[in-house]
Amino acid sequence: MTAQFSSALIVVASIVLYQVGMKLVPHSFSPITVLLTFYSTALICTLVAAQFLPADQPRFSMANFSWAAVVVGVAIVGIELGYLLMYRSDWHLAIAPLVTMGTATIILLPISLLVFHQPWSTRYLFGLLFCVCDLYLLAPQK
């Protein structure tokens, strides 16, 4: 199994677990308590995973600190809280990720081109068009 495939498999499996788990969180639980439970569990899992790093890689080092990690941490809180509130307001399990990821893809494509100078192709244009169609088809009908 290639590194690209196995890493994508980890992401897909985690997204499925994440979405189902988020949908199953009882509405009566405080959002802050839920977030604290998420992050406590994530901290424990990270500390366990660190034990499996190769010996030549530093486990805990402030030399590896980056402001980008802080930005991601802030974004994670927004994602977690956003999905929790979406599901509490009765978004469908299969629709919420499509709408949010489709919208994020539309926003990220120009950023990837203009800021990160990543290559562009007509395939990306078609992908972007599919995202726009996705949002149109999934938009609430009135």
mmCIF file of N, CA and C in Angstrom:
data_model
loop_
_atom_site.group_PDB
_atom_site.id
_atom_site.type_symbol
_atom_site.label_atom_id
_atom_site.label_comp_id
_atom_site.label_asym_id
_atom_site.label_seq_id
_atom_site.Cartn_x
_atom_site.Cartn_y
_atom_site.Cartn_z
ATOM 1 N N MET A 1 0.855 -1.175 0.000
ATOM 2 C CA MET A 1 0.000 0.000 0.000
ATOM 3 C C MET A 1 0.904 1.242 0.000
ATOM 4 N N THR A 2 0.645 2.169 -0.905
ATOM 5 C CA THR A 2 1.486 3.350 -1.005
ATOM 6 C C THR A 2 1.202 4.315 0.144
ATOM 7 N N ALA A 3 2.163 5.199 0.402
ATOM 8 C CA ALA A 3 1.992 6.192 1.463
ATOM 9 C C ALA A 3 0.821 7.124 1.139
ATOM 10 N N GLN A 4 0.655 7.471 -0.134
ATOM 11 C CA GLN A 4 -0.450 8.349 -0.504
ATOM 12 C C GLN A 4 -1.789 7.675 -0.231
ATOM 13 N N PHE A 5 -1.909 6.432 -0.626
ATOM 14 C CA PHE A 5 -3.171 5.716 -0.437
ATOM 15 C C PHE A 5 -3.441 5.479 1.042
ATOM 16 N N SER A 6 -2.447 5.023 1.789
ATOM 17 C CA SER A 6 -2.670 4.712 3.198
ATOM 18 C C SER A 6 -2.977 5.979 4.000
ATOM 19 N N SER A 7 -2.327 7.096 3.665
ATOM 20 C CA SER A 7 -2.629 8.328 4.393
ATOM 21 C C SER A 7 -4.034 8.819 4.055
ATOM 22 N N ALA A 8 -4.454 8.693 2.793
ATOM 23 C CA ALA A 8 -5.818 9.074 2.413
ATOM 24 C C ALA A 8 -6.836 8.171 3.108
ATOM 25 N N LEU A 9 -6.513 6.900 3.252
ATOM 26 C CA LEU A 9 -7.395 5.959 3.931
ATOM 27 C C LEU A 9 -7.587 6.354 5.399
ATOM 28 N N ILE A 10 -6.514 6.779 6.043
ATOM 29 C CA ILE A 10 -6.607 7.248 7.436
ATOM 30 C C ILE A 10 -7.539 8.451 7.520
ATOM 31 N N VAL A 11 -7.392 9.390 6.581
ATOM 32 C CA VAL A 11 -8.230 10.595 6.588
ATOM 33 C C VAL A 11 -9.695 10.234 6.357
ATOM 34 N N VAL A 12 -9.971 9.399 5.381
ATOM 35 C CA VAL A 12 -11.353 9.028 5.070
ATOM 36 C C VAL A 12 -11.988 8.301 6.255
ATOM 37 N N ALA A 13 -11.289 7.335 6.808
ATOM 38 C CA ALA A 13 -11.830 6.595 7.959
ATOM 39 C C ALA A 13 -12.077 7.542 9.132
ATOM 40 N N SER A 14 -11.163 8.465 9.347
ATOM 41 C CA SER A 14 -11.310 9.416 10.449
ATOM 42 C C SER A 14 -12.466 10.375 10.211
ATOM 43 N N ILE A 15 -12.643 10.813 8.970
ATOM 44 C CA ILE A 15 -13.765 11.713 8.665
ATOM 45 C C ILE A 15 -15.095 11.002 8.902
ATOM 46 N N VAL A 16 -15.195 9.744 8.491
ATOM 47 C CA VAL A 16 -16.441 8.989 8.707
ATOM 48 C C VAL A 16 -16.704 8.845 10.207
ATOM 49 N N LEU A 17 -15.697 8.435 10.968
ATOM 50 C CA LEU A 17 -15.860 8.322 12.425
ATOM 51 C C LEU A 17 -16.233 9.666 13.037
ATOM 52 N N TYR A 18 -15.559 10.712 12.582
ATOM 53 C CA TYR A 18 -15.797 12.060 13.089
ATOM 54 C C TYR A 18 -17.248 12.484 12.855
ATOM 55 N N GLN A 19 -17.720 12.353 11.610
ATOM 56 C CA GLN A 19 -19.067 12.821 11.273
ATOM 57 C C GLN A 19 -20.132 12.023 12.018
ATOM 58 N N VAL A 20 -19.983 10.704 12.062
ATOM 59 C CA VAL A 20 -20.965 9.866 12.767
ATOM 60 C C VAL A 20 -20.929 10.176 14.264
ATOM 61 N N GLY A 21 -19.717 10.255 14.818
ATOM 62 C CA GLY A 21 -19.593 10.573 16.244
ATOM 63 C C GLY A 21 -20.186 11.928 16.582
ATOM 64 N N MET A 22 -19.918 12.914 15.741
ATOM 65 C CA MET A 22 -20.443 14.263 15.985
ATOM 66 C C MET A 22 -21.970 14.262 15.937
ATOM 67 N N LYS A 23 -22.534 13.518 14.999
ATOM 68 C CA LYS A 23 -23.992 13.445 14.867
ATOM 69 C C LYS A 23 -24.624 12.781 16.094
ATOM 70 N N LEU A 24 -23.887 11.868 16.740
ATOM 71 C CA LEU A 24 -24.422 11.121 17.879
ATOM 72 C C LEU A 24 -24.268 11.834 19.223
ATOM 73 N N VAL A 25 -23.572 12.964 19.268
ATOM 74 C CA VAL A 25 -23.412 13.695 20.535
ATOM 75 C C VAL A 25 -24.790 14.197 20.975
ATOM 76 N N PRO A 26 -25.199 13.862 22.175
ATOM 77 C CA PRO A 26 -26.525 14.297 22.647
ATOM 78 C C PRO A 26 -26.656 15.827 22.676
ATOM 79 N N HIS A 27 -27.803 16.314 22.268
ATOM 80 C CA HIS A 27 -28.053 17.756 22.228
ATOM 81 C C HIS A 27 -28.023 18.373 23.617
ATOM 82 N N SER A 28 -28.264 17.581 24.629
ATOM 83 C CA SER A 28 -28.321 18.118 25.990
ATOM 84 C C SER A 28 -26.931 18.410 26.566
ATOM 85 N N PHE A 29 -25.880 17.909 25.937
ATOM 86 C CA PHE A 29 -24.530 18.121 26.456
ATOM 87 C C PHE A 29 -24.055 19.523 26.109
ATOM 88 N N SER A 30 -23.368 20.141 27.044
ATOM 89 C CA SER A 30 -22.808 21.468 26.814
ATOM 90 C C SER A 30 -21.754 21.404 25.703
ATOM 91 N N PRO A 31 -21.821 22.326 24.716
ATOM 92 C CA PRO A 31 -20.811 22.316 23.646
ATOM 93 C C PRO A 31 -19.374 22.431 24.174
ATOM 94 N N ILE A 32 -19.177 23.210 25.223
ATOM 95 C CA ILE A 32 -17.822 23.375 25.774
ATOM 96 C C ILE A 32 -17.350 22.078 26.412
ATOM 97 N N THR A 33 -18.219 21.397 27.134
ATOM 98 C CA THR A 33 -17.853 20.107 27.731
ATOM 99 C C THR A 33 -17.529 19.095 26.638
ATOM 100 N N VAL A 34 -18.313 19.116 25.568
ATOM 101 C CA VAL A 34 -18.064 18.208 24.446
ATOM 102 C C VAL A 34 -16.695 18.503 23.829
ATOM 103 N N LEU A 35 -16.394 19.784 23.582
ATOM 104 C CA LEU A 35 -15.096 20.140 23.007
ATOM 105 C C LEU A 35 -13.946 19.731 23.929
ATOM 106 N N LEU A 36 -14.100 19.952 25.217
ATOM 107 C CA LEU A 36 -13.050 19.551 26.159
ATOM 108 C C LEU A 36 -12.837 18.036 26.140
ATOM 109 N N THR A 37 -13.915 17.284 26.002
ATOM 110 C CA THR A 37 -13.797 15.827 25.898
ATOM 111 C C THR A 37 -13.066 15.446 24.617
ATOM 112 N N PHE A 38 -13.421 16.100 23.501
ATOM 113 C CA PHE A 38 -12.730 15.840 22.225
ATOM 114 C C PHE A 38 -11.237 16.047 22.372
ATOM 115 N N TYR A 39 -10.874 17.210 22.929
ATOM 116 C CA TYR A 39 -9.452 17.567 22.957
ATOM 117 C C TYR A 39 -8.672 16.768 23.994
ATOM 118 N N SER A 40 -9.315 16.372 25.084
ATOM 119 C CA SER A 40 -8.654 15.493 26.064
ATOM 120 C C SER A 40 -8.357 14.142 25.429
ATOM 121 N N THR A 41 -9.340 13.629 24.704
ATOM 122 C CA THR A 41 -9.151 12.353 24.012
ATOM 123 C C THR A 41 -8.061 12.478 22.952
ATOM 124 N N ALA A 42 -8.085 13.572 22.201
ATOM 125 C CA ALA A 42 -7.074 13.793 21.158
ATOM 126 C C ALA A 42 -5.681 13.908 21.764
ATOM 127 N N LEU A 43 -5.563 14.572 22.912
ATOM 128 C CA LEU A 43 -4.259 14.705 23.574
ATOM 129 C C LEU A 43 -3.726 13.336 23.979
ATOM 130 N N ILE A 44 -4.578 12.519 24.562
ATOM 131 C CA ILE A 44 -4.152 11.173 24.973
ATOM 132 C C ILE A 44 -3.734 10.350 23.754
ATOM 133 N N CYS A 45 -4.526 10.398 22.690
ATOM 134 C CA CYS A 45 -4.187 9.655 21.469
ATOM 135 C C CYS A 45 -2.861 10.144 20.876
ATOM 136 N N THR A 46 -2.629 11.454 20.913
ATOM 137 C CA THR A 46 -1.387 12.018 20.382
ATOM 138 C C THR A 46 -0.189 11.570 21.209
ATOM 139 N N LEU A 47 -0.338 11.570 22.523
ATOM 140 C CA LEU A 47 0.766 11.126 23.383
ATOM 141 C C LEU A 47 1.086 9.647 23.164
ATOM 142 N N VAL A 48 0.063 8.845 22.951
ATOM 143 C CA VAL A 48 0.277 7.425 22.652
ATOM 144 C C VAL A 48 0.948 7.275 21.286
ATOM 145 N N ALA A 49 0.441 8.001 20.283
ATOM 146 C CA ALA A 49 1.008 7.915 18.933
ATOM 147 C C ALA A 49 2.467 8.353 18.907
ATOM 148 N N ALA A 50 2.829 9.309 19.753
ATOM 149 C CA ALA A 50 4.219 9.797 19.797
ATOM 150 C C ALA A 50 5.191 8.687 20.170
ATOM 151 N N GLN A 51 4.708 7.710 20.890
ATOM 152 C CA GLN A 51 5.583 6.609 21.298
ATOM 153 C C GLN A 51 5.967 5.723 20.118
ATOM 154 N N PHE A 52 5.252 5.843 19.014
ATOM 155 C CA PHE A 52 5.515 5.006 17.845
ATOM 156 C C PHE A 52 6.328 5.710 16.773
ATOM 157 N N LEU A 53 6.747 6.952 17.045
ATOM 158 C CA LEU A 53 7.603 7.660 16.097
ATOM 159 C C LEU A 53 8.977 6.993 16.052
ATOM 160 N N PRO A 54 9.643 7.057 14.915
ATOM 161 C CA PRO A 54 11.009 6.536 14.871
ATOM 162 C C PRO A 54 11.892 7.250 15.890
ATOM 163 N N ALA A 55 12.864 6.543 16.422
ATOM 164 C CA ALA A 55 13.715 7.074 17.490
ATOM 165 C C ALA A 55 14.482 8.326 17.071
ATOM 166 N N ASP A 56 14.754 8.486 15.777
ATOM 167 C CA ASP A 56 15.534 9.640 15.331
ATOM 168 C C ASP A 56 14.697 10.914 15.182
ATOM 169 N N GLN A 57 13.383 10.827 15.379
ATOM 170 C CA GLN A 57 12.518 12.010 15.291
ATOM 171 C C GLN A 57 12.195 12.523 16.689
ATOM 172 N N PRO A 58 12.345 13.847 16.894
ATOM 173 C CA PRO A 58 12.036 14.391 18.223
ATOM 174 C C PRO A 58 10.540 14.281 18.522
ATOM 175 N N ARG A 59 10.229 13.868 19.734
ATOM 176 C CA ARG A 59 8.824 13.711 20.104
ATOM 177 C C ARG A 59 8.217 15.037 20.556
ATOM 178 N N PHE A 60 8.894 15.702 21.480
ATOM 179 C CA PHE A 60 8.385 16.950 22.036
ATOM 180 C C PHE A 60 9.506 17.974 21.996
ATOM 181 N N SER A 61 9.359 18.954 21.122
ATOM 182 C CA SER A 61 10.416 19.946 20.985
ATOM 183 C C SER A 61 9.811 21.278 20.577
ATOM 184 N N MET A 62 10.121 22.318 21.314
ATOM 185 C CA MET A 62 9.648 23.654 20.948
ATOM 186 C C MET A 62 10.383 24.168 19.710
ATOM 187 N N ALA A 63 11.463 23.498 19.323
ATOM 188 C CA ALA A 63 12.153 23.875 18.087
ATOM 189 C C ALA A 63 11.256 23.616 16.881
ATOM 190 N N ASN A 64 10.284 22.725 17.041
ATOM 191 C CA ASN A 64 9.346 22.413 15.964
ATOM 192 C C ASN A 64 8.081 23.255 16.025
ATOM 193 N N PHE A 65 8.039 24.253 16.900
ATOM 194 C CA PHE A 65 6.851 25.093 17.060
ATOM 195 C C PHE A 65 6.684 26.003 15.850
ATOM 196 N N SER A 66 5.438 26.178 15.425
ATOM 197 C CA SER A 66 5.142 27.039 14.288
ATOM 198 C C SER A 66 3.841 27.773 14.543
ATOM 199 N N TRP A 67 3.770 29.018 14.130
ATOM 200 C CA TRP A 67 2.518 29.770 14.258
ATOM 201 C C TRP A 67 1.409 29.096 13.463
ATOM 202 N N ALA A 68 1.782 28.382 12.400
ATOM 203 C CA ALA A 68 0.779 27.685 11.590
ATOM 204 C C ALA A 68 0.047 26.638 12.428
ATOM 205 N N ALA A 69 0.741 26.018 13.382
ATOM 206 C CA ALA A 69 0.093 25.033 14.259
ATOM 207 C C ALA A 69 -0.946 25.702 15.149
ATOM 208 N N VAL A 70 -0.679 26.927 15.569
ATOM 209 C CA VAL A 70 -1.643 27.673 16.377
ATOM 210 C C VAL A 70 -2.875 28.011 15.526
ATOM 211 N N VAL A 71 -2.649 28.421 14.282
ATOM 212 C CA VAL A 71 -3.753 28.725 13.373
ATOM 213 C C VAL A 71 -4.616 27.480 13.166
ATOM 214 N N VAL A 72 -3.978 26.337 12.959
ATOM 215 C CA VAL A 72 -4.728 25.090 12.783
ATOM 216 C C VAL A 72 -5.520 24.765 14.045
ATOM 217 N N GLY A 73 -4.922 24.983 15.211
ATOM 218 C CA GLY A 73 -5.636 24.735 16.464
ATOM 219 C C GLY A 73 -6.890 25.583 16.588
ATOM 220 N N VAL A 74 -6.793 26.854 16.221
ATOM 221 C CA VAL A 74 -7.961 27.741 16.239
ATOM 222 C C VAL A 74 -9.005 27.246 15.233
ATOM 223 N N ALA A 75 -8.542 26.849 14.053
ATOM 224 C CA ALA A 75 -9.457 26.349 13.021
ATOM 225 C C ALA A 75 -10.158 25.074 13.479
ATOM 226 N N ILE A 76 -9.432 24.205 14.169
ATOM 227 C CA ILE A 76 -10.030 22.959 14.662
ATOM 228 C C ILE A 76 -11.196 23.251 15.605
ATOM 229 N N VAL A 77 -11.013 24.220 16.490
ATOM 230 C CA VAL A 77 -12.107 24.579 17.402
ATOM 231 C C VAL A 77 -13.314 25.062 16.598
ATOM 232 N N GLY A 78 -13.079 25.878 15.584
ATOM 233 C CA GLY A 78 -14.174 26.356 14.749
ATOM 234 C C GLY A 78 -14.872 25.237 14.007
ATOM 235 N N ILE A 79 -14.099 24.304 13.474
ATOM 236 C CA ILE A 79 -14.682 23.166 12.753
ATOM 237 C C ILE A 79 -15.525 22.312 13.695
ATOM 238 N N GLU A 80 -14.952 21.991 14.840
ATOM 239 C CA GLU A 80 -15.666 21.141 15.805
ATOM 240 C C GLU A 80 -16.958 21.794 16.271
ATOM 241 N N LEU A 81 -16.866 23.042 16.677
ATOM 242 C CA LEU A 81 -18.045 23.743 17.170
ATOM 243 C C LEU A 81 -19.064 23.929 16.050
ATOM 244 N N GLY A 82 -18.582 24.255 14.858
ATOM 245 C CA GLY A 82 -19.479 24.448 13.716
ATOM 246 C C GLY A 82 -20.265 23.197 13.372
ATOM 247 N N TYR A 83 -19.563 22.059 13.267
ATOM 248 C CA TYR A 83 -20.271 20.813 12.965
ATOM 249 C C TYR A 83 -21.221 20.420 14.090
ATOM 250 N N LEU A 84 -20.801 20.600 15.324
ATOM 251 C CA LEU A 84 -21.674 20.276 16.451
ATOM 252 C C LEU A 84 -22.967 21.086 16.359
ATOM 253 N N LEU A 85 -22.848 22.374 16.082
ATOM 254 C CA LEU A 85 -24.034 23.224 15.976
ATOM 255 C C LEU A 85 -24.851 22.911 14.726
ATOM 256 N N MET A 86 -24.172 22.547 13.619
ATOM 257 C CA MET A 86 -24.902 22.167 12.409
ATOM 258 C C MET A 86 -25.782 20.948 12.676
ATOM 259 N N TYR A 87 -25.194 19.925 13.309
ATOM 260 C CA TYR A 87 -25.969 18.707 13.562
ATOM 261 C C TYR A 87 -27.076 18.949 14.587
ATOM 262 N N ARG A 88 -26.836 19.844 15.525
ATOM 263 C CA ARG A 88 -27.888 20.168 16.493
ATOM 264 C C ARG A 88 -29.031 20.930 15.841
ATOM 265 N N SER A 89 -28.752 21.579 14.710
ATOM 266 C CA SER A 89 -29.829 22.276 14.003
ATOM 267 C C SER A 89 -30.382 21.419 12.866
ATOM 268 N N ASP A 90 -30.176 20.091 12.993
ATOM 269 C CA ASP A 90 -30.780 19.074 12.119
ATOM 270 C C ASP A 90 -30.249 19.004 10.698
ATOM 271 N N TRP A 91 -28.974 19.357 10.483
ATOM 272 C CA TRP A 91 -28.370 19.087 9.177
ATOM 273 C C TRP A 91 -28.287 17.579 8.998
ATOM 274 N N HIS A 92 -28.437 17.114 7.788
ATOM 275 C CA HIS A 92 -28.329 15.689 7.484
ATOM 276 C C HIS A 92 -26.861 15.265 7.505
ATOM 277 N N LEU A 93 -26.623 14.053 7.967
ATOM 278 C CA LEU A 93 -25.264 13.519 8.099
ATOM 279 C C LEU A 93 -24.513 13.523 6.772
ATOM 280 N N ALA A 94 -25.167 13.211 5.689
ATOM 281 C CA ALA A 94 -24.488 13.146 4.391
ATOM 282 C C ALA A 94 -24.397 14.511 3.706
ATOM 283 N N ILE A 95 -25.208 15.458 4.119
ATOM 284 C CA ILE A 95 -25.251 16.750 3.445
ATOM 285 C C ILE A 95 -24.273 17.752 4.065
ATOM 286 N N ALA A 96 -24.189 17.797 5.377
ATOM 287 C CA ALA A 96 -23.337 18.786 6.049
ATOM 288 C C ALA A 96 -21.885 18.756 5.551
ATOM 289 N N PRO A 97 -21.250 17.581 5.476
ATOM 290 C CA PRO A 97 -19.867 17.574 4.984
ATOM 291 C C PRO A 97 -19.754 17.992 3.518
ATOM 292 N N LEU A 98 -20.739 17.617 2.697
ATOM 293 C CA LEU A 98 -20.692 18.007 1.289
ATOM 294 C C LEU A 98 -20.756 19.520 1.124
ATOM 295 N N VAL A 99 -21.649 20.142 1.856
ATOM 296 C CA VAL A 99 -21.808 21.590 1.756
ATOM 297 C C VAL A 99 -20.559 22.305 2.279
ATOM 298 N N THR A 100 -20.080 21.886 3.446
ATOM 299 C CA THR A 100 -18.922 22.580 4.022
ATOM 300 C C THR A 100 -17.648 22.333 3.219
ATOM 301 N N MET A 101 -17.416 21.094 2.817
ATOM 302 C CA MET A 101 -16.202 20.795 2.043
ATOM 303 C C MET A 101 -16.280 21.382 0.636
ATOM 304 N N GLY A 102 -17.475 21.368 0.038
ATOM 305 C CA GLY A 102 -17.637 21.978 -1.277
ATOM 306 C C GLY A 102 -17.344 23.470 -1.239
ATOM 307 N N THR A 103 -17.886 24.141 -0.231
ATOM 308 C CA THR A 103 -17.638 25.577 -0.076
ATOM 309 C C THR A 103 -16.161 25.838 0.191
ATOM 310 N N ALA A 104 -15.557 25.044 1.070
ATOM 311 C CA ALA A 104 -14.131 25.220 1.376
ATOM 312 C C ALA A 104 -13.278 24.996 0.129
ATOM 313 N N THR A 105 -13.645 24.022 -0.693
ATOM 314 C CA THR A 105 -12.892 23.751 -1.922
ATOM 315 C C THR A 105 -12.951 24.938 -2.870
ATOM 316 N N ILE A 106 -14.125 25.539 -2.987
ATOM 317 C CA ILE A 106 -14.277 26.713 -3.852
ATOM 318 C C ILE A 106 -13.385 27.848 -3.365
ATOM 319 N N ILE A 107 -13.261 28.005 -2.067
ATOM 320 C CA ILE A 107 -12.420 29.056 -1.492
ATOM 321 C C ILE A 107 -10.937 28.694 -1.595
ATOM 322 N N LEU A 108 -10.604 27.414 -1.390
ATOM 323 C CA LEU A 108 -9.202 26.994 -1.367
ATOM 324 C C LEU A 108 -8.540 26.935 -2.738
ATOM 325 N N LEU A 109 -9.312 26.682 -3.792
ATOM 326 C CA LEU A 109 -8.701 26.568 -5.114
ATOM 327 C C LEU A 109 -7.956 27.837 -5.517
ATOM 328 N N PRO A 110 -8.574 29.013 -5.461
ATOM 329 C CA PRO A 110 -7.804 30.208 -5.817
ATOM 330 C C PRO A 110 -6.641 30.485 -4.858
ATOM 331 N N ILE A 111 -6.817 30.134 -3.583
ATOM 332 C CA ILE A 111 -5.711 30.316 -2.624
ATOM 333 C C ILE A 111 -4.542 29.433 -3.012
ATOM 334 N N SER A 112 -4.840 28.179 -3.391
ATOM 335 C CA SER A 112 -3.751 27.270 -3.781
ATOM 336 C C SER A 112 -3.032 27.775 -5.017
ATOM 337 N N LEU A 113 -3.763 28.402 -5.919
ATOM 338 C CA LEU A 113 -3.155 28.920 -7.147
ATOM 339 C C LEU A 113 -2.378 30.203 -6.902
ATOM 340 N N LEU A 114 -2.980 31.158 -6.192
ATOM 341 C CA LEU A 114 -2.395 32.481 -6.043
ATOM 342 C C LEU A 114 -1.348 32.584 -4.930
ATOM 343 N N VAL A 115 -1.582 31.903 -3.821
ATOM 344 C CA VAL A 115 -0.670 32.012 -2.679
ATOM 345 C C VAL A 115 0.418 30.942 -2.724
ATOM 346 N N PHE A 116 0.035 29.710 -3.023
ATOM 347 C CA PHE A 116 0.989 28.600 -2.975
ATOM 348 C C PHE A 116 1.536 28.234 -4.354
ATOM 349 N N HIS A 117 1.044 28.900 -5.396
ATOM 350 C CA HIS A 117 1.539 28.712 -6.769
ATOM 351 C C HIS A 117 1.538 27.249 -7.186
ATOM 352 N N GLN A 118 0.486 26.546 -6.793
ATOM 353 C CA GLN A 118 0.361 25.153 -7.179
ATOM 354 C C GLN A 118 -0.158 25.081 -8.608
ATOM 355 N N PRO A 119 0.219 24.052 -9.339
ATOM 356 C CA PRO A 119 -0.177 23.977 -10.748
ATOM 357 C C PRO A 119 -1.691 23.906 -10.912
ATOM 358 N N TRP A 120 -2.162 24.410 -12.040
ATOM 359 C CA TRP A 120 -3.579 24.464 -12.352
ATOM 360 C C TRP A 120 -3.828 23.647 -13.604
ATOM 361 N N SER A 121 -4.997 23.066 -13.710
ATOM 362 C CA SER A 121 -5.345 22.340 -14.929
ATOM 363 C C SER A 121 -6.847 22.465 -15.161
ATOM 364 N N THR A 122 -7.271 22.070 -16.340
ATOM 365 C CA THR A 122 -8.706 22.115 -16.632
ATOM 366 C C THR A 122 -9.474 21.121 -15.754
ATOM 367 N N ARG A 123 -8.784 20.072 -15.312
ATOM 368 C CA ARG A 123 -9.415 19.128 -14.379
ATOM 369 C C ARG A 123 -9.867 19.839 -13.109
ATOM 370 N N TYR A 124 -9.026 20.775 -12.610
ATOM 371 C CA TYR A 124 -9.385 21.534 -11.419
ATOM 372 C C TYR A 124 -10.594 22.418 -11.683
ATOM 373 N N LEU A 125 -10.653 22.974 -12.882
ATOM 374 C CA LEU A 125 -11.797 23.808 -13.243
ATOM 375 C C LEU A 125 -13.083 22.975 -13.218
ATOM 376 N N PHE A 126 -13.027 21.766 -13.766
ATOM 377 C CA PHE A 126 -14.200 20.891 -13.736
ATOM 378 C C PHE A 126 -14.551 20.501 -12.302
ATOM 379 N N GLY A 127 -13.551 20.239 -11.493
ATOM 380 C CA GLY A 127 -13.798 19.930 -10.084
ATOM 381 C C GLY A 127 -14.480 21.082 -9.374
ATOM 382 N N LEU A 128 -14.031 22.296 -9.671
ATOM 383 C CA LEU A 128 -14.637 23.487 -9.093
ATOM 384 C C LEU A 128 -16.092 23.627 -9.552
ATOM 385 N N LEU A 129 -16.339 23.368 -10.818
ATOM 386 C CA LEU A 129 -17.711 23.436 -11.338
ATOM 387 C C LEU A 129 -18.610 22.397 -10.657
ATOM 388 N N PHE A 130 -18.072 21.202 -10.413
ATOM 389 C CA PHE A 130 -18.843 20.182 -9.703
ATOM 390 C C PHE A 130 -19.153 20.633 -8.274
ATOM 391 N N CYS A 131 -18.215 21.312 -7.646
ATOM 392 C CA CYS A 131 -18.467 21.822 -6.294
ATOM 393 C C CYS A 131 -19.590 22.851 -6.308
ATOM 394 N N VAL A 132 -19.580 23.730 -7.301
ATOM 395 C CA VAL A 132 -20.644 24.727 -7.415
ATOM 396 C C VAL A 132 -21.984 24.034 -7.660
ATOM 397 N N CYS A 133 -21.998 23.028 -8.541
ATOM 398 C CA CYS A 133 -23.234 22.258 -8.788
ATOM 399 C C CYS A 133 -23.691 21.560 -7.516
ATOM 400 N N ASP A 134 -22.743 21.010 -6.773
ATOM 401 C CA ASP A 134 -23.022 20.353 -5.494
ATOM 402 C C ASP A 134 -23.757 21.316 -4.568
ATOM 403 N N LEU A 135 -23.239 22.518 -4.432
ATOM 404 C CA LEU A 135 -23.866 23.481 -3.539
ATOM 405 C C LEU A 135 -25.247 23.887 -4.028
ATOM 406 N N TYR A 136 -25.393 24.036 -5.340
ATOM 407 C CA TYR A 136 -26.689 24.412 -5.894
ATOM 408 C C TYR A 136 -27.715 23.299 -5.650
ATOM 409 N N LEU A 137 -27.316 22.061 -5.905
ATOM 410 C CA LEU A 137 -28.246 20.932 -5.747
ATOM 411 C C LEU A 137 -28.610 20.663 -4.292
ATOM 412 N N LEU A 138 -27.691 20.969 -3.369
ATOM 413 C CA LEU A 138 -27.941 20.680 -1.973
ATOM 414 C C LEU A 138 -28.507 21.859 -1.200
ATOM 415 N N ALA A 139 -28.624 23.010 -1.844
ATOM 416 C CA ALA A 139 -29.154 24.197 -1.165
ATOM 417 C C ALA A 139 -30.603 23.936 -0.753
ATOM 418 N N PRO A 140 -30.970 24.419 0.414
ATOM 419 C CA PRO A 140 -32.364 24.236 0.847
ATOM 420 C C PRO A 140 -33.333 24.854 -0.171
ATOM 421 N N GLN A 141 -34.381 24.121 -0.479
ATOM 422 C CA GLN A 141 -35.393 24.595 -1.416
ATOM 423 C C GLN A 141 -36.512 25.287 -0.652
ATOM 424 N N LYS A 142 -36.937 26.435 -1.139
ATOM 425 C CA LYS A 142 -38.020 27.175 -0.466
ATOM 426 C C LYS A 142 -39.205 27.283 -1.377
#
